[in-house]
mmCIF file of C-alpha atoms in Angstrom:
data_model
loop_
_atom_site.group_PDB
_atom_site.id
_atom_site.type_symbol
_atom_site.label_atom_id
_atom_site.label_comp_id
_atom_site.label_asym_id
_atom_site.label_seq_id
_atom_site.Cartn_x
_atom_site.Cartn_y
_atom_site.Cartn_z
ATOM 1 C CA UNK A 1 -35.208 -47.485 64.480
ATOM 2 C CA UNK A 2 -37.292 -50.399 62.664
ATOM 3 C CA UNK A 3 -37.629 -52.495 65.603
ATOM 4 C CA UNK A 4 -38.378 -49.409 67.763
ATOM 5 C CA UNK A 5 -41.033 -48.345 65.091
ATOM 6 C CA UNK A 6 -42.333 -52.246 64.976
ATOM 7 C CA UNK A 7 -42.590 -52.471 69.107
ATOM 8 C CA UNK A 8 -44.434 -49.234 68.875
ATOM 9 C CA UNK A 9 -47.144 -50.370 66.309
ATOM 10 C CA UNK A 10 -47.807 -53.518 68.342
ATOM 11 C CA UNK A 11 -47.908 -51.638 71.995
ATOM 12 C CA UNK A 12 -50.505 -49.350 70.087
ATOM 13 C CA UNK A 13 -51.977 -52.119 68.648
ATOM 14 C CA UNK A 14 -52.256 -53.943 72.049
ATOM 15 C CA UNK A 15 -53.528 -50.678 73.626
ATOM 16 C CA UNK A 16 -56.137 -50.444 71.125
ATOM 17 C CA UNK A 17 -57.206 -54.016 71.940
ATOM 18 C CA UNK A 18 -57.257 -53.466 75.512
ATOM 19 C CA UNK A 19 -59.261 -50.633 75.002
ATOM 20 C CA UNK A 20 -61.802 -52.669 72.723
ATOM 21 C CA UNK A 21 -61.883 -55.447 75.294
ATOM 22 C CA UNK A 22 -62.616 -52.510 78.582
ATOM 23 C CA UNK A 23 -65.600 -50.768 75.855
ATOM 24 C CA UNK A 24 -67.172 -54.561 75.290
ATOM 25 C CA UNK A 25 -67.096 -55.073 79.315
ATOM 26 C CA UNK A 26 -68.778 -52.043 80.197
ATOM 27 C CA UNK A 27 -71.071 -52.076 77.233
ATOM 28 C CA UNK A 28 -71.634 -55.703 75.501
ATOM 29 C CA UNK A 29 -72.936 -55.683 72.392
ATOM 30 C CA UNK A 30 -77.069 -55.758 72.629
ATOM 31 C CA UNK A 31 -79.599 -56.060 69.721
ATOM 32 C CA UNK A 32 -80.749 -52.653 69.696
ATOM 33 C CA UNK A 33 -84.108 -53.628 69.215
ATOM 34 C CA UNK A 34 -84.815 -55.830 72.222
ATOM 35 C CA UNK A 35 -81.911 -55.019 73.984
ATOM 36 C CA UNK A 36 -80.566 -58.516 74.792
ATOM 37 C CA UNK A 37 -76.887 -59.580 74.587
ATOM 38 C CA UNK A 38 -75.516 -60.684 70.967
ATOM 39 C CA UNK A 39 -72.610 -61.938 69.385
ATOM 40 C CA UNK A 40 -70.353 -58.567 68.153
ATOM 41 C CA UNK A 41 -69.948 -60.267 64.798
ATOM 42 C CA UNK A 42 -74.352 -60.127 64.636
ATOM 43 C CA UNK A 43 -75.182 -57.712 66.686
ATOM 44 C CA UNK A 44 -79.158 -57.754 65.461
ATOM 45 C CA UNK A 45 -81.105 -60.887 66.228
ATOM 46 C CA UNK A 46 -82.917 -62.609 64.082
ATOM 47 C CA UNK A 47 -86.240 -62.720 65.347
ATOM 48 C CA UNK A 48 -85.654 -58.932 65.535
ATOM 49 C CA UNK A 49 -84.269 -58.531 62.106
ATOM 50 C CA UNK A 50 -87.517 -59.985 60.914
ATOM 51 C CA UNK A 51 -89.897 -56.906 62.097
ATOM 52 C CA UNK A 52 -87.203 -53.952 61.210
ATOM 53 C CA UNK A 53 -87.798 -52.102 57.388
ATOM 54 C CA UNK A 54 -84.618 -51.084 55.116
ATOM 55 C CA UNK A 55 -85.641 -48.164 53.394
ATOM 56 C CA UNK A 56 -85.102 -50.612 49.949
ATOM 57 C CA UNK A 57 -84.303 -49.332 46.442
ATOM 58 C CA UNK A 58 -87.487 -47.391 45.864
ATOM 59 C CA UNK A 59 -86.332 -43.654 47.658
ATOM 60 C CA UNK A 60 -86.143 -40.248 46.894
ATOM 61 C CA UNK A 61 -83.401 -38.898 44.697
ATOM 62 C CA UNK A 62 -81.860 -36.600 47.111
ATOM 63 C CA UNK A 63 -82.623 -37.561 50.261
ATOM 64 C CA UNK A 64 -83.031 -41.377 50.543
ATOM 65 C CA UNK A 65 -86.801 -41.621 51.606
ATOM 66 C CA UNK A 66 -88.418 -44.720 50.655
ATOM 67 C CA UNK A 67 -91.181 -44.385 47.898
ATOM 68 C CA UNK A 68 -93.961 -46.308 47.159
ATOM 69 C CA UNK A 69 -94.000 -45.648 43.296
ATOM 70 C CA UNK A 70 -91.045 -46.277 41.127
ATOM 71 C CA UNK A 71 -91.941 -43.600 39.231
ATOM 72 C CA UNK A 72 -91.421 -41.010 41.798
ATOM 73 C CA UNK A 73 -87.924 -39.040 41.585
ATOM 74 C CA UNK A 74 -88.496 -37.265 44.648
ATOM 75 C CA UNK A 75 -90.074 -37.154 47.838
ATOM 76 C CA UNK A 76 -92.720 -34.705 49.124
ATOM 77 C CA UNK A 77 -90.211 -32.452 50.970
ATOM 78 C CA UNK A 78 -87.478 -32.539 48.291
ATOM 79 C CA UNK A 79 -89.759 -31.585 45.610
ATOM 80 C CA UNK A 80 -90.274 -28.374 47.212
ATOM 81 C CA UNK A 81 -87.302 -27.488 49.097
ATOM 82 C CA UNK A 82 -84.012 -27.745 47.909
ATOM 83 C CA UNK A 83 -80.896 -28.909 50.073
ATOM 84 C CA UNK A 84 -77.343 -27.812 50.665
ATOM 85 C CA UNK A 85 -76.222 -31.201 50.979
ATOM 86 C CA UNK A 86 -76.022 -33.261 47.760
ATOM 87 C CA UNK A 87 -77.455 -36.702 48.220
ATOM 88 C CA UNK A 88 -78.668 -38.276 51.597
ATOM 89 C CA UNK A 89 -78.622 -42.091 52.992
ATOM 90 C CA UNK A 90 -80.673 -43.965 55.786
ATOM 91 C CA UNK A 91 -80.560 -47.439 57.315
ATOM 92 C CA UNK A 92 -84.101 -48.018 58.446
ATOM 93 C CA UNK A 93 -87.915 -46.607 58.046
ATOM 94 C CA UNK A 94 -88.906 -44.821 60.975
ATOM 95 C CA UNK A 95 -91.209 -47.815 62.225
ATOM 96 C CA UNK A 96 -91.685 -49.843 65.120
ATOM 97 C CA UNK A 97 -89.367 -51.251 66.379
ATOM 98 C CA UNK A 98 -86.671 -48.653 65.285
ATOM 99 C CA UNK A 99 -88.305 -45.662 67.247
ATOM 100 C CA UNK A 100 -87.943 -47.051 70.549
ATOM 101 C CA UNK A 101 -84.541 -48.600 70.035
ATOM 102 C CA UNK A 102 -83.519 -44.796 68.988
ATOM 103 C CA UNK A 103 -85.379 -43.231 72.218
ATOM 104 C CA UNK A 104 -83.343 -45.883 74.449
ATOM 105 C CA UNK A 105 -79.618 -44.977 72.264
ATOM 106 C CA UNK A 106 -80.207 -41.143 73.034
ATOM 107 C CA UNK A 107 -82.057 -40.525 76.064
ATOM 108 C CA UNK A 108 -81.765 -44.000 78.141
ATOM 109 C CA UNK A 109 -77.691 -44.079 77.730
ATOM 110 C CA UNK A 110 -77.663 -47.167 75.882
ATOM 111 C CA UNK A 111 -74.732 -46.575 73.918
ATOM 112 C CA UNK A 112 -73.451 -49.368 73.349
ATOM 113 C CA UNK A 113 -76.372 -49.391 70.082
ATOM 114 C CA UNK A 114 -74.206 -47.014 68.104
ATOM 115 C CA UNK A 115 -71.754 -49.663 67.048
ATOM 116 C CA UNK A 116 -74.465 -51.897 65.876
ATOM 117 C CA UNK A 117 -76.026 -48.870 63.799
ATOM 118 C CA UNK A 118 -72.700 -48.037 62.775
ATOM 119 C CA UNK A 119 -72.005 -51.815 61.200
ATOM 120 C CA UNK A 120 -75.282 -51.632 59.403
ATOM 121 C CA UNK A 121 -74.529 -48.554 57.820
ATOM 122 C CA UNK A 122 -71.161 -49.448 56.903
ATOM 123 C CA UNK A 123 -72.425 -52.688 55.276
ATOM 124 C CA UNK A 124 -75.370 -51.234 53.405
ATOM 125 C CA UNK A 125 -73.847 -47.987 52.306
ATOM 126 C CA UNK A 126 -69.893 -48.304 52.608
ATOM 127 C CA UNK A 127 -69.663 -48.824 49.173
ATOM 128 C CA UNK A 128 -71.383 -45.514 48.161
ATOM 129 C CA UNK A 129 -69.485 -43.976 50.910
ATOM 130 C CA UNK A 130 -66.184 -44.306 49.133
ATOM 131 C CA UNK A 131 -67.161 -44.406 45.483
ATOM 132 C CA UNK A 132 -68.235 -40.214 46.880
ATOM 133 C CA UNK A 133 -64.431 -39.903 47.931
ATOM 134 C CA UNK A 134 -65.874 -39.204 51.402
ATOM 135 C CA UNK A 135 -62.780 -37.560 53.290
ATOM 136 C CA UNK A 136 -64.205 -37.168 56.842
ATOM 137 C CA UNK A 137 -66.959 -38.127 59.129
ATOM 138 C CA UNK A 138 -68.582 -35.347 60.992
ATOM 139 C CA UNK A 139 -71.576 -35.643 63.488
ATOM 140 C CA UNK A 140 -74.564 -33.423 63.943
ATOM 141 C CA UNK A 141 -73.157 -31.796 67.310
ATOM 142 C CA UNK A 142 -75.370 -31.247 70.323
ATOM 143 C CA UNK A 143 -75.397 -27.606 72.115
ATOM 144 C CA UNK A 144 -73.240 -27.650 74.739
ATOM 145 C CA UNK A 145 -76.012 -27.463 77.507
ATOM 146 C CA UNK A 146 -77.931 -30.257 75.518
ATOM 147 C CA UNK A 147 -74.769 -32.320 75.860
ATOM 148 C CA UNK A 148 -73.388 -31.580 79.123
ATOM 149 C CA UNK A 149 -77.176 -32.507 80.642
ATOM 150 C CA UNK A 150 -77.664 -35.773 77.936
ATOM 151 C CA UNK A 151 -73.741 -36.609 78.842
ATOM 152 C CA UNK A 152 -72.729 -37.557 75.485
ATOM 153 C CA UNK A 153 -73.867 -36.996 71.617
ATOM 154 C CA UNK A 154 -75.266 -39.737 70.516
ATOM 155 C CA UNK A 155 -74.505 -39.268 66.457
ATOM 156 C CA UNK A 156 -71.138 -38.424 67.774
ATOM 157 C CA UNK A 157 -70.805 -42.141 68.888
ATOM 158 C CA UNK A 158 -72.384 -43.479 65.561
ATOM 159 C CA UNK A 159 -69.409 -41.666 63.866
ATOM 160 C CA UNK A 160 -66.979 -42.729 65.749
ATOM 161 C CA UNK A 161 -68.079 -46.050 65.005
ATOM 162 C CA UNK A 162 -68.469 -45.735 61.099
ATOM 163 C CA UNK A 163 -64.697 -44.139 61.379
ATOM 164 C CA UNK A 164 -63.448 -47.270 62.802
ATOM 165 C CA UNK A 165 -64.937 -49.568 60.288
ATOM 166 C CA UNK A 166 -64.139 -47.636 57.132
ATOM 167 C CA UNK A 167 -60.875 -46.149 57.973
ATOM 168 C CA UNK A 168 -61.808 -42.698 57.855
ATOM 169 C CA UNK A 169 -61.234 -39.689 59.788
ATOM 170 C CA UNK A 170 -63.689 -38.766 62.059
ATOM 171 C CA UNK A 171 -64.105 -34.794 63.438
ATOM 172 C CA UNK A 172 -65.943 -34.365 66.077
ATOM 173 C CA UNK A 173 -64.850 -30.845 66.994
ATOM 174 C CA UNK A 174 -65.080 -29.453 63.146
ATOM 175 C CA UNK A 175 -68.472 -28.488 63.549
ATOM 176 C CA UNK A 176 -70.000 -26.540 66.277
ATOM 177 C CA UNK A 177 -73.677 -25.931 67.546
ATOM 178 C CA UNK A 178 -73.504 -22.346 68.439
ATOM 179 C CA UNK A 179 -77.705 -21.561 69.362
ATOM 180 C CA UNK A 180 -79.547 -24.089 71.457
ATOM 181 C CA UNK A 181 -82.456 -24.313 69.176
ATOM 182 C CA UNK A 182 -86.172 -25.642 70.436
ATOM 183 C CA UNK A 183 -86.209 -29.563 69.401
ATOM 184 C CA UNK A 184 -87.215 -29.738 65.907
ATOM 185 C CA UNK A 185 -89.948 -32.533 66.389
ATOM 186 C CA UNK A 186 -92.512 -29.446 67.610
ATOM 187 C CA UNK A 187 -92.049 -27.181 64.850
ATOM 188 C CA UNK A 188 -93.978 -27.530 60.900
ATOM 189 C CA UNK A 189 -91.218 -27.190 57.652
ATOM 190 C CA UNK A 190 -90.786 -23.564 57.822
ATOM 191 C CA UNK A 191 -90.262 -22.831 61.147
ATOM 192 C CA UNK A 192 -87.699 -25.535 61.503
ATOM 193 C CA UNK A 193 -85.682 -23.859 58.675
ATOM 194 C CA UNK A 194 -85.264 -20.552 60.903
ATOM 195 C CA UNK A 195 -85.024 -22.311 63.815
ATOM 196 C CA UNK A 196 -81.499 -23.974 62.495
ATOM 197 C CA UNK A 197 -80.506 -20.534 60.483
ATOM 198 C CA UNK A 198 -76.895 -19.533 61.983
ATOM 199 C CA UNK A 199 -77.271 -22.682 64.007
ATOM 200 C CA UNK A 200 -74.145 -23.789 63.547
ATOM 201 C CA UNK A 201 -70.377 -22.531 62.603
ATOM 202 C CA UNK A 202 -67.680 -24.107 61.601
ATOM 203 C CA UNK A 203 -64.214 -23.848 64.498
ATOM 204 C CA UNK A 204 -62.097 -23.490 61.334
ATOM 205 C CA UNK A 205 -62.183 -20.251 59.147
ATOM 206 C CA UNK A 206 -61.406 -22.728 56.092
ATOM 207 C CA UNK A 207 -62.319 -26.379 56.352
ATOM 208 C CA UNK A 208 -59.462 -28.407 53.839
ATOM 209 C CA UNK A 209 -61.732 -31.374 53.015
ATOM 210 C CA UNK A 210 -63.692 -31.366 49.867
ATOM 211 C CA UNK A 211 -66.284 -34.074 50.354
ATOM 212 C CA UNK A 212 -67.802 -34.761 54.104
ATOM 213 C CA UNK A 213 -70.389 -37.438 55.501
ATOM 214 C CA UNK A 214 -72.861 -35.915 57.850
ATOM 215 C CA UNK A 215 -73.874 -38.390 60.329
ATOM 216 C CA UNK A 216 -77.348 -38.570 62.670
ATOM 217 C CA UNK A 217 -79.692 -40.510 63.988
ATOM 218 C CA UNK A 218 -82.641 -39.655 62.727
ATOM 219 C CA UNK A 219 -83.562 -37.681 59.463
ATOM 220 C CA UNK A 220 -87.123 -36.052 59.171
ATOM 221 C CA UNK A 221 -87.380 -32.926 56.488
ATOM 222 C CA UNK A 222 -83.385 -32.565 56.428
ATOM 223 C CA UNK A 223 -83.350 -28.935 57.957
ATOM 224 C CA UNK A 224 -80.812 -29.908 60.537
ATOM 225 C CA UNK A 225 -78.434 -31.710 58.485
ATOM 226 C CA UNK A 226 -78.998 -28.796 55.602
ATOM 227 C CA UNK A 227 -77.996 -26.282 57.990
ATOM 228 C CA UNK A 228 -74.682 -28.335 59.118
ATOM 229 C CA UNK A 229 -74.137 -28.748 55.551
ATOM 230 C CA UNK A 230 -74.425 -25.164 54.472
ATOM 231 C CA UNK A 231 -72.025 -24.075 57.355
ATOM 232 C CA UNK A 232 -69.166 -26.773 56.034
ATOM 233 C CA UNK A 233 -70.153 -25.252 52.171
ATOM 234 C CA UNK A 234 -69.914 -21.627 53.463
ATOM 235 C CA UNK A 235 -66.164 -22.859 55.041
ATOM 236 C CA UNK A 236 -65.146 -24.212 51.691
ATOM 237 C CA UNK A 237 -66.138 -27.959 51.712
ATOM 238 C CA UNK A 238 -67.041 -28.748 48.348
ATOM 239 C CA UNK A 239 -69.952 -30.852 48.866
ATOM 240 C CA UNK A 240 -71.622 -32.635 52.165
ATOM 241 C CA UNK A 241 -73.584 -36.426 51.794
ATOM 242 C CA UNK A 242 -75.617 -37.541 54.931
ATOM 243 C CA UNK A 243 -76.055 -40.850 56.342
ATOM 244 C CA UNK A 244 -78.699 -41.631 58.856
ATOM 245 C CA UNK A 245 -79.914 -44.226 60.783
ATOM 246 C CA UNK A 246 -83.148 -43.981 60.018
ATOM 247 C CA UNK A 247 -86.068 -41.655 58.327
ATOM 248 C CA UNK A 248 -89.823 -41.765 57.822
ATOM 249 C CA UNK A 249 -91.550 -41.971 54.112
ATOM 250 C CA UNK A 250 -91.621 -39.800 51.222
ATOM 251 C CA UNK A 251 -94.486 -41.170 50.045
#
């Protein structure tokens, strides 16, 4: 039974190799900033690396926007509204060149950028990951029509990623985008907040996991990840963290 368990673990092992080796093929690793080949071990260049902003030390309490004043606690938005989720993490300010690397991950199929977003994040915020006892990774899920016409969710592919790197479970099916909602870029605070209410559901009537990492690609006032959070809280998660790849300023 030993050996048969052994020859198992390496055929699955082999398998998952050979499935590595078919992904890098189709989809080489590329700087997702000026989209030329790199080495999987770097997969940002350095000329690029030079022009890109981490959102540094300086950010708001709850959500992770970079401040300007040390001072600050929290950000515009947080001071006024408050969140389901508990804390919230991103990689990169909202800045050239990081907007049109995201356009080309989400809309030009470039999907090959998710594992580089996904390394970054794991490097800069693994640590905090597990020190939360993080459980599971869940992605913000796309409507189905949004999906089936986009062919593929593109924070579904950053979590997927993250999974891989930090051991960790990854649910892609836990959550579930039940209203196709108007995009959230042409609406002010308050209408994105009803535009999300009863956006999403949980497939589970009771979800077993008491701490969960949200995962997206972009954060702006936090009403879509607050709504996905408030659906895992209502199914009896006992607290939701978010991790993006990248946000604007607080300010």
């Amino acid at each position: 039974m030993t050996i048969l368990k052994k020859s198992w673990e390496r055929l699955c092992a082999i398998m998952a190799y050979a499935d590595e080796w078919a992904l890098d093929m189709l989809y080489p690793p590329r700087c997702p900033f000026c989209d030329k080949v790199t080495e999987k071990s770097e997969p940002i260049c350095p000329s690029c690396r030079k022009k890109i902003h981490l959102t540094g030390d300086t950010v708001c309490m709850w959500c992770g926007k970079p401040l300007s004043d040390k001072r600050t606690e929290f950000c515009m938005d947080c001071a006024k509204y408050k969140h389901h989720f508990i804390q919230g993490k991103a990689v990169w300010v909202y800045e050239k060149p990081v907007p049109e690397s995201i356009y080309r991950f989400k809309y030009q199929n470039k999907r090959e950028y998710g594992r580089a977003y996904a390394k970054e994040m794991a490097e800069r915020y693994g640590t905090w990951i597990r020190k939360r006892q993080i459980q599971a990774v869940v992605p913000v899920p796309l409507h189905k029509n949004r999906k089936r016409k986009r062919g593929y969710n593109q924070a579904e592919i950053i979590a997927e990623e993250l999974g891989k790197i930090l051991g960790l479970p990854v649910y892609t099916d836990l959550l579930t985008r039940v209203r196709d909602t108007m995009p959230q870029k042409m609406l002010n605070q308050t209408e994105r907040k009803n535009n999300l209410k009863k956006a999403f559901k949980t497939t589970k009537s009771s979800v077993q996991l008491q701490y969960i990492l949200i995962v997206d690609d972009i954060y702006t006032t936090g009403s879509t990840l607050d709504a996905a959070a408030a659906a895992l809280i209502e199914a009896g998660s006992k607290g939701v963290y978010t991790c993006c790849v990248s946000m604007g300023r607080g300010y």
